[in-house]
């Protein structure tokens, strides 16, 4: 790979030169690189999964950028050489992370984070038999990380199921068994 500086000949040239070189521009720099061809190897299972995940993320990015508010949100997070589409793909590629679930009296406090934004936290209280006793959405606390949900009662032997959802709809589920 070579970076080209102040060359009038390559100033307006982009694309491939035969089967030898590719000339392209990134971050206002002209780059000449060896032309790459398709791989001769059969893709692995992990590569196929990554390609599928990227295909879904790209489809999300294209769809979400039709909304001017979300497009402006993603554009505000873009750094140099990035755009709203790049940020939307990055957001769709990773699910939110539930870091901690704790109980403060009758309140469940969930600490969740995402590189971009956690859209909602859903809470379900399930008894020992597997019946849902209560469900609802947690409310974001003042610190912007903790979500609070007030529970009517905690059934012994039951569990609390926490579902964190980000803007693209990626979900992370964690359960806490009650003693």
Coordinates of C-alpha atoms in Angstrom, one line a residue:
X1 CA 0.0 0.0 0.0
X2 CA 1.3 3.4 -0.9
X3 CA 0.1 6.9 -0.1
X4 CA 0.3 9.4 -2.9
X5 CA 1.1 13.1 -2.1
X6 CA 0.6 16.0 -4.6
X7 CA 0.6 14.0 -7.9
X8 CA -1.3 15.6 -10.7
X9 CA -1.4 12.4 -12.7
X10 CA -3.3 10.4 -10.0
X11 CA -5.3 13.4 -8.7
X12 CA -8.5 12.4 -10.6
X13 CA -7.8 8.7 -11.1
X14 CA -9.8 6.1 -9.2
X15 CA -10.3 2.4 -9.8
X16 CA -8.1 -0.5 -11.0
X17 CA -5.2 -0.5 -13.4
X18 CA -5.4 -4.0 -15.1
X19 CA -4.9 -6.8 -12.6
X20 CA -2.1 -5.0 -10.8
X21 CA -3.2 -2.0 -8.8
X22 CA -6.3 -0.4 -7.2
X23 CA -6.3 3.4 -6.6
X24 CA -8.8 4.8 -4.1
X25 CA -9.3 7.6 -1.7
X26 CA -9.9 7.4 2.0
X27 CA -9.8 10.3 4.5
X28 CA -8.7 12.7 1.7
X29 CA -5.6 10.6 0.9
X30 CA -5.0 8.8 -2.4
X31 CA -4.0 5.2 -1.8
X32 CA -2.4 2.8 -4.3
X33 CA -2.6 -0.9 -3.3
X34 CA -2.2 -4.3 -4.9
X35 CA -5.4 -5.5 -6.4
X36 CA -7.1 -8.2 -4.4
X37 CA -9.1 -10.9 -5.9
X38 CA -11.7 -13.3 -4.5
X39 CA -10.4 -15.9 -2.1
X40 CA -10.0 -19.5 -3.4
X41 CA -10.7 -21.0 0.0
X42 CA -14.2 -22.2 1.1
X43 CA -15.5 -19.9 3.9
X44 CA -15.5 -21.3 7.4
X45 CA -18.7 -21.5 9.5
X46 CA -17.6 -18.5 11.6
X47 CA -17.0 -16.4 8.4
X48 CA -20.4 -17.3 7.0
X49 CA -22.0 -16.3 10.4
X50 CA -20.0 -13.0 10.3
X51 CA -21.1 -12.3 6.7
X52 CA -24.8 -13.0 7.6
X53 CA -24.5 -10.7 10.7
X54 CA -22.9 -8.0 8.6
X55 CA -25.7 -8.4 5.9
X56 CA -28.3 -7.9 8.6
X57 CA -26.5 -4.9 10.1
X58 CA -26.1 -3.3 6.6
X59 CA -29.8 -3.8 5.9
X60 CA -30.7 -2.2 9.3
X61 CA -28.4 0.8 8.5
X62 CA -30.1 1.4 5.1
X63 CA -33.6 1.2 6.6
X64 CA -32.8 3.3 9.7
X65 CA -31.2 6.1 7.8
X66 CA -34.6 6.9 6.2
X67 CA -35.6 8.4 9.6
X68 CA -34.0 11.9 9.7
X69 CA -33.8 11.9 13.6
X70 CA -31.9 8.7 13.8
X71 CA -29.7 9.6 10.9
X72 CA -28.8 12.9 12.7
X73 CA -28.1 10.9 15.9
X74 CA -25.8 8.5 14.2
X75 CA -24.1 11.3 12.2
X76 CA -23.4 13.2 15.5
X77 CA -21.5 10.1 16.7
X78 CA -19.4 9.8 13.5
X79 CA -15.7 10.6 13.7
X80 CA -13.3 11.6 10.9
X81 CA -13.7 9.4 7.9
X82 CA -17.0 8.0 9.2
X83 CA -20.6 8.7 8.4
X84 CA -24.1 7.9 9.8
X85 CA -24.2 4.6 7.8
X86 CA -21.0 3.4 9.4
X87 CA -22.2 4.2 12.9
X88 CA -25.6 2.5 12.2
X89 CA -23.9 -0.7 11.0
X90 CA -21.6 -0.7 14.0
X91 CA -24.6 -0.3 16.3
X92 CA -26.5 -3.1 14.7
X93 CA -23.5 -5.4 14.9
X94 CA -23.3 -5.5 18.7
X95 CA -26.0 -6.3 21.3
X96 CA -26.3 -4.4 24.5
X97 CA -24.5 -5.7 27.6
X98 CA -26.2 -6.3 31.0
X99 CA -23.5 -5.7 33.5
X100 CA -25.3 -6.0 36.8
X101 CA -28.7 -6.9 38.3
X102 CA -29.3 -6.0 41.9
X103 CA -32.3 -5.7 44.2
X104 CA -32.9 -2.7 46.4
X105 CA -36.0 -3.4 48.5
X106 CA -38.8 -3.9 46.0
X107 CA -36.9 -2.4 43.1
X108 CA -34.8 -4.2 40.5
X109 CA -31.9 -2.1 39.4
X110 CA -30.3 -3.1 36.1
X111 CA -27.0 -1.7 34.9
X112 CA -26.8 -2.0 31.1
X113 CA -24.6 -0.4 28.5
X114 CA -24.2 -0.2 24.8
X115 CA -21.6 1.7 22.7
X116 CA -24.5 3.7 21.4
X117 CA -27.7 3.6 23.4
X118 CA -29.8 1.1 25.3
X119 CA -33.4 1.7 24.0
X120 CA -35.3 -0.2 26.7
X121 CA -35.1 -2.7 29.5
X122 CA -38.0 -5.2 29.9
X123 CA -38.5 -7.0 33.2
X124 CA -40.5 -10.2 33.7
X125 CA -41.2 -11.9 37.1
X126 CA -41.7 -15.6 36.7
X127 CA -42.9 -18.0 39.5
X128 CA -41.4 -21.4 40.1
X129 CA -44.0 -23.0 37.8
X130 CA -42.9 -20.8 34.9
X131 CA -46.0 -18.5 34.9
X132 CA -45.3 -14.8 34.3
X133 CA -46.6 -12.9 37.3
X134 CA -45.6 -9.5 36.3
X135 CA -44.0 -7.7 33.3
X136 CA -43.1 -4.2 32.5
X137 CA -40.5 -1.7 31.3
X138 CA -37.8 -0.3 33.5
X139 CA -37.2 3.4 33.8
X140 CA -33.8 5.0 33.0
X141 CA -32.2 6.5 36.1
X142 CA -30.5 9.9 36.3
X143 CA -27.0 8.5 35.8
X144 CA -28.0 7.2 32.3
X145 CA -26.8 3.7 33.0
X146 CA -29.1 2.2 35.7
X147 CA -32.6 1.2 34.9
X148 CA -35.2 0.8 37.7
X149 CA -38.3 -1.3 38.0
X150 CA -40.5 -1.6 41.0
X151 CA -41.7 -5.2 41.6
X152 CA -45.0 -6.0 43.5
X153 CA -43.7 -9.3 45.0
X154 CA -40.8 -11.6 44.5
X155 CA -42.0 -15.2 44.4
X156 CA -39.7 -17.7 46.2
X157 CA -38.1 -20.2 43.8
X158 CA -39.0 -17.9 40.9
X159 CA -36.8 -15.8 38.7
X160 CA -36.5 -12.3 37.3
X161 CA -35.8 -12.2 33.5
X162 CA -34.2 -9.0 32.2
X163 CA -34.2 -8.2 28.5
X164 CA -32.0 -5.3 27.3
X165 CA -32.8 -3.9 23.8
X166 CA -30.8 -1.4 21.7
X167 CA -32.0 0.8 18.8
X168 CA -31.5 -1.8 16.1
X169 CA -33.5 -4.3 18.2
X170 CA -30.6 -6.5 19.4
X171 CA -31.6 -8.2 22.6
X172 CA -29.6 -9.5 25.5
X173 CA -31.4 -11.7 28.1
X174 CA -30.3 -12.5 31.6
X175 CA -32.1 -14.3 34.4
X176 CA -31.7 -14.1 38.2
X177 CA -33.0 -17.0 40.3
X178 CA -34.8 -16.0 43.5
X179 CA -34.1 -17.8 46.7

